[in-house]
Coordinates of C-alpha atoms in Angstrom, one line a residue:
X1 CA -0.1 -0.1 0.0
X2 CA 1.4 3.5 -1.0
X3 CA 2.2 5.6 2.0
X4 CA 0.7 9.3 2.6
X5 CA 2.6 12.1 3.6
X6 CA 0.4 13.3 6.1
X7 CA -2.4 11.4 8.1
X8 CA -4.5 12.8 10.6
X9 CA -4.1 9.8 13.0
X10 CA -6.7 10.7 15.7
X11 CA -9.3 10.3 13.1
X12 CA -8.5 6.7 12.9
X13 CA -8.2 6.2 16.5
X14 CA -11.1 3.6 16.7
X15 CA -9.6 1.4 14.1
X16 CA -6.4 1.6 15.8
X17 CA -7.7 0.8 19.4
X18 CA -9.5 -2.2 17.7
X19 CA -6.5 -3.5 15.9
X20 CA -4.4 -3.3 19.1
X21 CA -7.1 -5.3 20.9
X22 CA -6.8 -7.8 18.3
X23 CA -3.2 -8.2 18.8
X24 CA -1.8 -6.8 15.5
X25 CA 1.7 -5.3 15.6
X26 CA 2.5 -1.8 15.2
X27 CA 3.8 -2.6 11.8
X28 CA 0.9 -4.4 10.7
X29 CA -1.4 -1.5 11.7
X30 CA 0.7 1.0 9.7
X31 CA 0.8 -1.1 6.4
X32 CA -3.0 -1.7 6.9
X33 CA -3.9 2.2 7.3
X34 CA -1.2 3.3 4.9
X35 CA 0.7 5.1 7.8
X36 CA 4.3 4.6 8.6
X37 CA 5.5 2.8 11.5
X38 CA 6.7 5.9 13.4
X39 CA 3.3 7.4 13.1
X40 CA 1.6 4.5 14.7
X41 CA 4.2 4.3 17.4
X42 CA 3.8 8.4 18.2
X43 CA 0.2 8.0 18.5
X44 CA 0.1 4.7 20.7
X45 CA 2.7 6.3 23.0
X46 CA 0.8 9.6 23.0
X47 CA -2.3 7.6 23.8
X48 CA -0.8 5.7 26.6
X49 CA 0.5 8.6 28.3
X50 CA -3.0 10.1 28.1
X51 CA -4.4 7.0 29.7
X52 CA -1.8 7.1 32.5
X53 CA -2.7 10.7 33.3
X54 CA -6.5 10.0 33.1
X55 CA -6.0 7.0 35.7
X56 CA -4.1 9.2 37.8
X57 CA -7.1 11.7 38.0
X58 CA -5.3 14.2 35.8
X59 CA -7.5 15.8 33.1
X60 CA -5.6 16.6 29.8
X61 CA -5.3 20.2 28.8
X62 CA -5.1 21.4 25.3
X63 CA -2.1 22.3 24.0
X64 CA -0.9 25.9 23.5
X65 CA -0.3 29.0 25.8
X66 CA -2.4 28.9 28.7
X67 CA -5.1 31.6 29.2
X68 CA -4.2 34.4 31.6
X69 CA -6.9 33.1 34.0
X70 CA -6.4 29.4 33.4
X71 CA -5.1 27.7 36.6
X72 CA -4.4 24.0 37.0
X73 CA -7.3 22.2 38.2
X74 CA -5.9 19.4 40.4
X75 CA -2.4 20.4 41.0
X76 CA -2.0 17.5 43.8
X77 CA -2.7 14.8 41.1
X78 CA -0.3 16.4 38.4
X79 CA 2.3 16.7 41.0
X80 CA 1.8 13.0 42.3
X81 CA 1.9 11.9 38.4
X82 CA 5.1 13.9 37.8
X83 CA 6.8 12.4 41.2
X84 CA 5.8 8.8 40.4
X85 CA 7.4 9.3 36.8
X86 CA 10.5 10.7 38.0
X87 CA 10.7 7.8 40.3
X88 CA 10.5 5.3 37.6
X89 CA 12.9 7.0 35.8
X90 CA 15.3 7.3 38.7
X91 CA 15.1 3.7 39.2
X92 CA 15.7 2.9 35.4
X93 CA 18.8 5.1 35.8
X94 CA 19.9 3.4 39.1
X95 CA 19.6 0.0 37.2
X96 CA 21.2 1.1 34.2
X97 CA 24.2 2.5 36.1
X98 CA 24.4 -0.9 38.3
X99 CA 24.5 -2.9 34.9
X100 CA 27.6 -1.1 33.6
X101 CA 29.6 -1.1 36.9
X102 CA 29.5 2.5 37.4
X103 CA 27.7 2.5 40.8

């Protein structure tokens, strides 16, 4: 199938989720939709991050510059999410340094 230069992946969200549920690989999803592997990987990563934030109680905000009167709705949930993410990153780096024998 011919690859397209630009694809609005969000428009195919339902199809991608259905294919993921069926156990298809990212490469297979990209080939079937006429998208590149990188487009599908980026969308899945973005969706996973969005789902993790929703599970932590953080409501996703639109991208771009915030309005002057806009304030974070749930500061504690956002901070807890960020702390958890940093803990996981620190553990990953600690394990890597241990494996390389630097620590």
